[in-house]
Amino acid sequence: METGTAKGPEQGLRILLVEDVASNWKLLRRLLERHGLTSVDAEHGQIALDIYDSGPDSFDSILIDFEKPVLDGPSAVEELRRRGGDLVIVG
């Protein structure tokens, strides 16, 4: 019997993590990494849009906070959808 970290279907997925509170960001990043996911971080919605535009096919999902400075979560999601983003977005 093998021992070690179990690999699930989520292994290798790439997540755009949109969070402006450092403690939340650190916790979420650790949880994602523990499950074999890679994250790219954005502090607010406008940065998330800029990152998404630079490589829209490079993300499997987006985790975004509701209240953000500059561009809030719902407005950023609306804009992502308008731009053709059809990936899973969790708020």
mmCIF file with all atom_site columns, C-alpha atoms in Angstrom, residues 17 22-39 41 63:
data_model
loop_
_atom_site.group_PDB
_atom_site.id
_atom_site.type_symbol
_atom_site.label_atom_id
_atom_site.label_alt_id
_atom_site.label_comp_id
_atom_site.label_asym_id
_atom_site.label_entity_id
_atom_site.label_seq_id
_atom_site.pdbx_PDB_ins_code
_atom_site.Cartn_x
_atom_site.Cartn_y
_atom_site.Cartn_z
_atom_site.occupancy
_atom_site.B_iso_or_equiv
_atom_site.pdbx_formal_charge
_atom_site.auth_seq_id
_atom_site.auth_comp_id
_atom_site.auth_asym_id
_atom_site.auth_atom_id
_atom_site.pdbx_PDB_model_num
ATOM 1  C CA . LEU A 1 17 ? -7.547  34.532 -6.200 1.00 0.00 ? 17 LEU A CA 1
ATOM 2  C CA . ALA A 1 22 ? -3.725  39.717 3.869  1.00 0.00 ? 22 ALA A CA 1
ATOM 3  C CA . SER A 1 23 ? -4.800  37.183 6.507  1.00 0.00 ? 23 SER A CA 1
ATOM 4  C CA . ASN A 1 24 ? -7.599  35.849 4.274  1.00 0.00 ? 24 ASN A CA 1
ATOM 5  C CA . TRP A 1 25 ? -5.273  35.738 1.279  1.00 0.00 ? 25 TRP A CA 1
ATOM 6  C CA . LYS A 1 26 ? -2.661  33.728 3.188  1.00 0.00 ? 26 LYS A CA 1
ATOM 7  C CA . LEU A 1 27 ? -5.236  31.246 4.491  1.00 0.00 ? 27 LEU A CA 1
ATOM 8  C CA . LEU A 1 28 ? -6.859  30.722 1.091  1.00 0.00 ? 28 LEU A CA 1
ATOM 9  C CA . ARG A 1 29 ? -3.523  30.330 -0.648 1.00 0.00 ? 29 ARG A CA 1
ATOM 10 C CA . ARG A 1 30 ? -2.406  27.668 1.867  1.00 0.00 ? 30 ARG A CA 1
ATOM 11 C CA . LEU A 1 31 ? -5.658  25.758 1.461  1.00 0.00 ? 31 LEU A CA 1
ATOM 12 C CA . LEU A 1 32 ? -5.374  25.832 -2.320 1.00 0.00 ? 32 LEU A CA 1
ATOM 13 C CA . GLU A 1 33 ? -1.733  24.734 -2.272 1.00 0.00 ? 33 GLU A CA 1
ATOM 14 C CA . ARG A 1 34 ? -2.552  21.911 0.157  1.00 0.00 ? 34 ARG A CA 1
ATOM 15 C CA . HIS A 1 35 ? -4.897  20.521 -2.502 1.00 0.00 ? 35 HIS A CA 1
ATOM 16 C CA . GLY A 1 36 ? -2.396  20.866 -5.329 1.00 0.00 ? 36 GLY A CA 1
ATOM 17 C CA . LEU A 1 37 ? -3.868  24.013 -6.847 1.00 0.00 ? 37 LEU A CA 1
ATOM 18 C CA . THR A 1 38 ? -1.866  26.980 -8.064 1.00 0.00 ? 38 THR A CA 1
ATOM 19 C CA . SER A 1 39 ? -3.089  30.521 -7.465 1.00 0.00 ? 39 SER A CA 1
ATOM 20 C CA . ASP A 1 41 ? -3.287  36.786 -6.729 1.00 0.00 ? 41 ASP A CA 1
ATOM 21 C CA . LEU A 1 63 ? -12.291 33.027 -6.187 1.00 0.00 ? 63 LEU A CA 1
#
